[in-house]
Amino acid sequence: MRIVFIGTVNFSLRALERLLDIGADVVGVCTSVDTGENSDYADLSEISRVNQVPCLHVSNVNSAETLEWIRAKRPDVIFCLGWSRLLKRELLELAPMGVVGFHPALLPANRGRHPIIWALVLGLEETGSSFFFMNEGADSGPLISRRSVPIHYEDDAGSLYERITACALNQLEEFVPCLADPDFPLMSQDDALSNTWRKRGAADGRIDWRMPAEGIYNLIRGLTRPYVGAHFDIDGRQVKVWKSEVVRGMPKNIEPGKIVVNPAAPGVVVKCGVDAIRIIEMESGVDLAAGRYL
């Protein structure tokens, strides 16, 4: 089974490594240059060079030049793992078996953008790891393999990313050797059980101290590394927050956004709409004295 691989993030690199480790016949790799769009960007050219796999850097995976390059590799199937832009029909139909995609959620639920971030920001207790054959919709094609992944209260984007990645790599080992079997069982998705998460923007990462502390905690852990970080503004600058914890039992007569002194929780403690947040890790060089307002 001849495979062309498309990807451009850390998960892509790990998945390509696993495919090569299990002896998959990867005949070509398409990756991109670092445009700054993906905070977890990974260049696949070095692993391709070491394994003597032809590699093409592309800015538009749907371009005529890219399609011709892929077509010349005569793939039976294309793996597109860690590529956020939709593929057009010509590319989806180029390989006889189709294009395998991946979504870090328990499809058909939670299709769409930023699934790891949204799962944490919304306080979910479960997500998933789903491989599927891509179609022209968003994460809507027939399922190849799907696993549930628990979300722990202490998880953040980094730890959940790692747990989902570990699950996905095991799935690859299980299904890739069998995928070419004409009797390989696929599972259709029930669109009635689906929802689609929207794209997030910079404004979605701004901390609003009027929110309950639980919601702010979820926002901070959802946007921490490898992502861009939640932020607040003070003294004309934007400050990124990477780690926090909820402080409960705060007096109700303190306004949201005020930095308070709490002997039980030393450090920077900020009153929220409900409870408070202790900032454990943030950007340095900021005056956050008790009594100031954020």
Tab-separated table of C-alpha atoms in Angstrom:
chain	number	residue	atom	x	y	z
A	1	MET	CA	0.000	0.000	0.000
A	2	ARG	CA	1.763	3.117	-1.321
A	3	ILE	CA	1.222	6.152	0.937
A	4	VAL	CA	1.696	9.863	0.315
A	5	PHE	CA	1.765	11.746	3.627
A	6	ILE	CA	0.633	15.361	4.133
A	7	GLY	CA	1.232	17.244	7.390
A	8	THR	CA	2.874	20.215	9.031
A	9	VAL	CA	2.554	20.039	12.852
A	10	ASN	CA	4.162	18.076	15.675
A	11	PHE	CA	1.440	15.424	15.515
A	12	SER	CA	2.199	14.979	11.805
A	13	LEU	CA	5.850	14.332	12.601
A	14	ARG	CA	5.037	11.761	15.282
A	15	ALA	CA	2.523	9.995	13.036
A	16	LEU	CA	4.950	9.870	10.128
A	17	GLU	CA	7.632	8.447	12.432
A	18	ARG	CA	5.240	5.709	13.556
A	19	LEU	CA	4.245	4.827	9.991
A	20	LEU	CA	7.885	4.485	9.025
A	21	ASP	CA	8.626	2.478	12.183
A	22	ILE	CA	5.962	-0.112	11.342
A	23	GLY	CA	7.267	-0.462	7.791
A	24	ALA	CA	4.571	1.429	5.929
A	25	ASP	CA	5.468	2.189	2.297
A	26	VAL	CA	5.599	5.997	2.399
A	27	VAL	CA	6.496	7.117	-1.133
A	28	GLY	CA	6.178	10.896	-0.723
A	29	VAL	CA	5.727	13.623	1.884
A	30	CYS	CA	4.118	17.056	1.470
A	31	THR	CA	4.798	19.631	4.157
A	32	SER	CA	4.894	23.422	4.424
A	33	VAL	CA	7.254	26.173	5.434
A	34	ASP	CA	6.695	27.828	8.816
A	35	THR	CA	4.163	30.603	8.205
A	36	GLY	CA	3.540	31.215	11.912
A	37	GLU	CA	-0.025	29.954	11.531
A	38	ASN	CA	0.592	26.812	13.616
A	39	SER	CA	2.181	27.236	17.042
A	40	ASP	CA	3.054	23.510	16.982
A	41	TYR	CA	4.594	23.626	13.494
A	42	ALA	CA	6.994	20.839	12.506
A	43	ASP	CA	9.038	20.549	9.305
A	44	LEU	CA	8.896	17.023	7.891
A	45	SER	CA	11.809	17.433	5.485
A	46	GLU	CA	14.510	16.073	7.814
A	47	ILE	CA	12.728	12.811	8.673
A	48	SER	CA	11.983	12.434	4.963
A	49	ARG	CA	15.652	12.920	4.079
A	50	VAL	CA	16.853	10.417	6.696
A	51	ASN	CA	14.395	7.815	5.397
A	52	GLN	CA	15.059	8.646	1.726
A	53	VAL	CA	11.459	9.672	1.082
A	54	PRO	CA	10.882	12.436	-1.509
A	55	CYS	CA	9.587	15.601	0.196
A	56	LEU	CA	7.820	18.645	-1.258
A	57	HIS	CA	7.262	21.973	0.526
A	58	VAL	CA	3.923	23.404	-0.578
A	59	SER	CA	1.973	26.578	0.138
A	60	ASN	CA	-1.180	25.302	-1.574
A	61	VAL	CA	-1.762	21.571	-1.323
A	62	ASN	CA	-4.588	21.830	-3.879
A	63	SER	CA	-2.453	23.479	-6.576
A	64	ALA	CA	-1.984	21.836	-9.976
A	65	GLU	CA	1.752	21.465	-9.324
A	66	THR	CA	1.191	19.698	-5.997
A	67	LEU	CA	-1.447	17.398	-7.479
A	68	GLU	CA	0.880	16.437	-10.325
A	69	TRP	CA	3.720	15.714	-7.875
A	70	ILE	CA	1.465	13.481	-5.770
A	71	ARG	CA	-0.010	11.767	-8.825
A	72	ALA	CA	3.492	10.864	-10.026
A	73	LYS	CA	4.054	8.944	-6.768
A	74	ARG	CA	1.127	6.603	-7.665
A	75	PRO	CA	-0.284	6.452	-4.106
A	76	ASP	CA	-2.880	3.895	-3.151
A	77	VAL	CA	-3.913	6.121	-0.265
A	78	ILE	CA	-3.063	9.586	1.091
A	79	PHE	CA	-2.670	10.329	4.797
A	80	CYS	CA	-3.463	13.963	5.635
A	81	LEU	CA	-2.677	14.339	9.350
A	82	GLY	CA	-2.207	17.775	10.867
A	83	TRP	CA	-3.222	19.957	7.928
A	84	SER	CA	-5.914	22.472	8.864
A	85	ARG	CA	-7.081	23.515	5.389
A	86	LEU	CA	-9.778	21.626	3.488
A	87	LEU	CA	-8.759	19.492	0.517
A	88	LYS	CA	-10.537	19.953	-2.799
A	89	ARG	CA	-12.293	17.137	-4.612
A	90	GLU	CA	-9.495	16.488	-7.122
A	91	LEU	CA	-7.056	15.722	-4.316
A	92	LEU	CA	-9.625	13.735	-2.348
A	93	GLU	CA	-10.197	11.523	-5.405
A	94	LEU	CA	-6.570	11.257	-6.540
A	95	ALA	CA	-5.670	8.025	-4.692
A	96	PRO	CA	-7.815	4.921	-5.318
A	97	MET	CA	-8.472	4.316	-1.604
A	98	GLY	CA	-9.003	7.987	-0.764
A	99	VAL	CA	-7.536	10.284	1.899
A	100	VAL	CA	-7.205	9.363	5.575
A	101	GLY	CA	-7.771	12.269	7.954
A	102	PHE	CA	-7.548	12.691	11.714
A	103	HIS	CA	-9.543	14.695	14.232
A	104	PRO	CA	-8.750	14.844	17.976
A	105	ALA	CA	-12.354	14.445	19.107
A	106	LEU	CA	-14.905	11.667	19.440
A	107	LEU	CA	-16.597	12.003	16.059
A	108	PRO	CA	-19.282	12.670	14.977
A	109	ALA	CA	-19.389	15.055	17.966
A	110	ASN	CA	-17.230	18.169	18.015
A	111	ARG	CA	-16.192	18.526	14.416
A	112	GLY	CA	-14.465	21.696	13.298
A	113	ARG	CA	-11.718	23.966	14.560
A	114	HIS	CA	-9.418	23.843	17.614
A	115	PRO	CA	-10.866	20.645	19.160
A	116	ILE	CA	-8.306	20.287	21.961
A	117	ILE	CA	-8.698	23.932	22.976
A	118	TRP	CA	-12.493	23.875	22.867
A	119	ALA	CA	-12.714	20.616	24.825
A	120	LEU	CA	-10.730	22.133	27.701
A	121	VAL	CA	-12.271	25.618	27.541
A	122	LEU	CA	-15.760	24.099	27.697
A	123	GLY	CA	-14.806	21.884	30.634
A	124	LEU	CA	-15.511	18.548	28.903
A	125	GLU	CA	-14.579	15.335	30.693
A	126	GLU	CA	-14.111	13.242	27.545
A	127	THR	CA	-12.774	13.721	24.044
A	128	GLY	CA	-11.424	11.293	21.482
A	129	SER	CA	-9.068	10.295	18.693
A	130	SER	CA	-10.728	9.655	15.330
A	131	PHE	CA	-9.374	8.571	11.948
A	132	PHE	CA	-11.678	8.731	8.941
A	133	PHE	CA	-11.761	8.857	5.153
A	134	MET	CA	-12.058	12.494	4.192
A	135	ASN	CA	-14.808	13.956	2.012
A	136	GLU	CA	-15.626	17.538	1.068
A	137	GLY	CA	-17.249	18.175	4.439
A	138	ALA	CA	-15.476	19.008	7.689
A	139	ASP	CA	-14.536	15.822	9.588
A	140	SER	CA	-17.630	14.068	8.259
A	141	GLY	CA	-16.367	11.032	6.329
A	142	PRO	CA	-16.616	7.318	7.230
A	143	LEU	CA	-14.763	6.391	10.415
A	144	ILE	CA	-11.756	4.072	10.244
A	145	SER	CA	-10.867	4.003	13.953
A	146	ARG	CA	-12.220	5.890	16.964
A	147	ARG	CA	-11.153	5.844	20.626
A	148	SER	CA	-12.390	7.705	23.685
A	149	VAL	CA	-9.818	9.783	25.600
A	150	PRO	CA	-10.589	10.990	29.151
A	151	ILE	CA	-9.946	14.597	30.185
A	152	HIS	CA	-8.725	15.023	33.761
A	153	TYR	CA	-9.283	18.193	35.777
A	154	GLU	CA	-5.518	18.727	35.998
A	155	ASP	CA	-5.043	18.371	32.233
A	156	ASP	CA	-3.951	21.250	30.070
A	157	ALA	CA	-3.458	21.562	26.313
A	158	GLY	CA	0.006	20.017	26.490
A	159	SER	CA	-0.921	16.947	28.526
A	160	LEU	CA	-4.124	16.309	26.569
A	161	TYR	CA	-2.259	16.737	23.261
A	162	GLU	CA	0.203	14.085	24.423
A	163	ARG	CA	-2.494	11.652	25.569
A	164	ILE	CA	-4.431	11.968	22.321
A	165	THR	CA	-1.224	11.592	20.301
A	166	ALA	CA	-0.254	8.415	22.175
A	167	CYS	CA	-3.722	6.987	21.534
A	168	ALA	CA	-3.598	7.922	17.842
A	169	LEU	CA	-0.181	6.330	17.312
A	170	ASN	CA	-1.473	3.064	18.764
A	171	GLN	CA	-4.475	3.263	16.440
A	172	LEU	CA	-2.187	3.673	13.436
A	173	GLU	CA	-0.315	0.513	14.394
A	174	GLU	CA	-3.621	-1.352	14.649
A	175	PHE	CA	-5.395	-0.328	11.458
A	176	VAL	CA	-2.726	0.564	8.876
A	177	PRO	CA	-1.640	-3.072	8.233
A	178	CYS	CA	-5.292	-3.986	7.567
A	179	LEU	CA	-6.514	-0.881	5.737
A	180	ALA	CA	-5.994	-2.275	2.227
A	181	ASP	CA	-8.258	-5.260	3.005
A	182	PRO	CA	-11.436	-4.791	0.892
A	183	ASP	CA	-13.448	-6.062	3.861
A	184	PHE	CA	-12.014	-3.494	6.290
A	185	PRO	CA	-15.014	-2.302	8.353
A	186	LEU	CA	-15.878	1.396	8.162
A	187	MET	CA	-18.398	3.207	10.351
A	188	SER	CA	-20.629	5.890	8.858
A	189	GLN	CA	-21.115	9.065	10.904
A	190	ASP	CA	-24.565	10.089	12.082
A	191	ASP	CA	-24.842	13.788	11.232
A	192	ALA	CA	-27.738	14.120	13.675
A	193	LEU	CA	-25.239	13.569	16.499
A	194	SER	CA	-22.735	16.116	15.197
A	195	ASN	CA	-21.871	19.717	16.015
A	196	THR	CA	-19.160	21.915	14.540
A	197	TRP	CA	-16.874	24.154	16.594
A	198	ARG	CA	-16.064	27.569	15.127
A	199	LYS	CA	-12.675	29.136	14.552
A	200	ARG	CA	-11.229	30.966	17.540
A	201	GLY	CA	-9.669	34.420	17.317
A	202	ALA	CA	-7.421	36.542	19.526
A	203	ALA	CA	-10.418	37.973	21.381
A	204	ASP	CA	-11.376	34.455	22.523
A	205	GLY	CA	-8.130	34.253	24.485
A	206	ARG	CA	-8.682	37.410	26.525
A	207	ILE	CA	-9.369	36.781	30.222
A	208	ASP	CA	-12.549	38.445	31.453
A	209	TRP	CA	-12.235	38.530	35.243
A	210	ARG	CA	-16.027	38.829	35.565
A	211	MET	CA	-16.248	35.172	34.551
A	212	PRO	CA	-16.325	32.486	37.256
A	213	ALA	CA	-12.819	31.331	38.217
A	214	GLU	CA	-13.618	27.828	36.931
A	215	GLY	CA	-14.197	29.202	33.430
A	216	ILE	CA	-10.986	31.243	33.526
A	217	TYR	CA	-9.033	28.194	34.737
A	218	ASN	CA	-10.408	26.239	31.756
A	219	LEU	CA	-9.499	29.049	29.366
A	220	ILE	CA	-5.913	29.216	30.639
A	221	ARG	CA	-5.345	25.453	30.530
A	222	GLY	CA	-6.936	25.219	27.091
A	223	LEU	CA	-4.699	27.859	25.539
A	224	THR	CA	-1.413	27.035	27.250
A	225	ARG	CA	1.585	25.571	25.391
A	226	PRO	CA	1.808	24.364	22.665
A	227	TYR	CA	-0.806	27.032	21.875
A	228	VAL	CA	-0.709	30.820	22.138
A	229	GLY	CA	-1.721	31.356	25.784
A	230	ALA	CA	-4.637	33.198	27.412
A	231	HIS	CA	-3.969	36.855	28.151
A	232	PHE	CA	-4.967	39.996	30.017
A	233	ASP	CA	-3.997	43.622	29.454
A	234	ILE	CA	-2.274	45.924	31.937
A	235	ASP	CA	-0.144	49.065	31.589
A	236	GLY	CA	-0.564	49.034	27.832
A	237	ARG	CA	0.799	45.535	27.309
A	238	GLN	CA	-0.655	42.090	26.777
A	239	VAL	CA	0.414	39.503	29.355
A	240	LYS	CA	0.217	35.754	28.656
A	241	VAL	CA	-0.835	33.376	31.442
A	242	TRP	CA	0.307	29.748	31.170
A	243	LYS	CA	-0.858	28.087	34.386
A	244	SER	CA	-3.317	28.815	37.201
A	245	GLU	CA	-5.469	27.296	39.902
A	246	VAL	CA	-8.872	28.108	41.398
A	247	VAL	CA	-8.990	29.667	44.869
A	248	ARG	CA	-12.347	29.063	46.506
A	249	GLY	CA	-14.097	30.715	49.434
A	250	MET	CA	-13.367	34.323	48.489
A	251	PRO	CA	-15.442	37.148	50.055
A	252	LYS	CA	-18.278	38.254	47.801
A	253	ASN	CA	-17.714	41.969	48.476
A	254	ILE	CA	-14.483	42.133	46.399
A	255	GLU	CA	-14.848	43.305	42.812
A	256	PRO	CA	-13.801	41.062	39.910
A	257	GLY	CA	-10.368	41.904	38.541
A	258	LYS	CA	-8.854	43.080	41.824
A	259	ILE	CA	-5.530	41.611	42.919
A	260	VAL	CA	-5.931	40.453	46.504
A	261	VAL	CA	-3.827	39.155	49.363
A	262	ASN	CA	-4.678	35.587	50.319
A	263	PRO	CA	-2.417	33.953	52.944
A	264	ALA	CA	-3.695	30.521	51.947
A	265	ALA	CA	-2.690	31.083	48.315
A	266	PRO	CA	0.523	33.125	48.079
A	267	GLY	CA	1.403	34.849	44.851
A	268	VAL	CA	-0.832	36.766	42.463
A	269	VAL	CA	-4.484	36.082	43.287
A	270	VAL	CA	-7.183	37.814	41.229
A	271	LYS	CA	-10.822	37.984	42.294
A	272	CYS	CA	-13.227	36.670	39.655
A	273	GLY	CA	-16.996	36.765	39.240
A	274	VAL	CA	-17.098	33.658	41.408
A	275	ASP	CA	-14.075	32.590	43.504
A	276	ALA	CA	-10.570	33.686	42.452
A	277	ILE	CA	-7.607	32.631	40.277
A	278	ARG	CA	-4.050	32.207	41.494
A	279	ILE	CA	-1.625	32.786	38.638
A	280	ILE	CA	1.104	30.153	38.836
A	281	GLU	CA	2.976	30.921	35.620
A	282	MET	CA	2.844	33.978	33.370
A	283	GLU	CA	5.084	36.337	31.415
A	284	SER	CA	7.513	38.249	33.634
A	285	GLY	CA	8.181	41.937	34.135
A	286	VAL	CA	4.688	42.962	35.217
A	287	ASP	CA	3.773	44.952	38.354
A	288	LEU	CA	0.892	43.027	39.915
A	289	ALA	CA	0.804	44.478	43.407
A	290	ALA	CA	-2.143	43.771	45.692
A	291	GLY	CA	-4.920	46.302	45.265
A	292	ARG	CA	-4.425	46.848	41.528
A	293	TYR	CA	-7.207	46.090	39.060
A	294	LEU	CA	-6.891	44.064	35.869
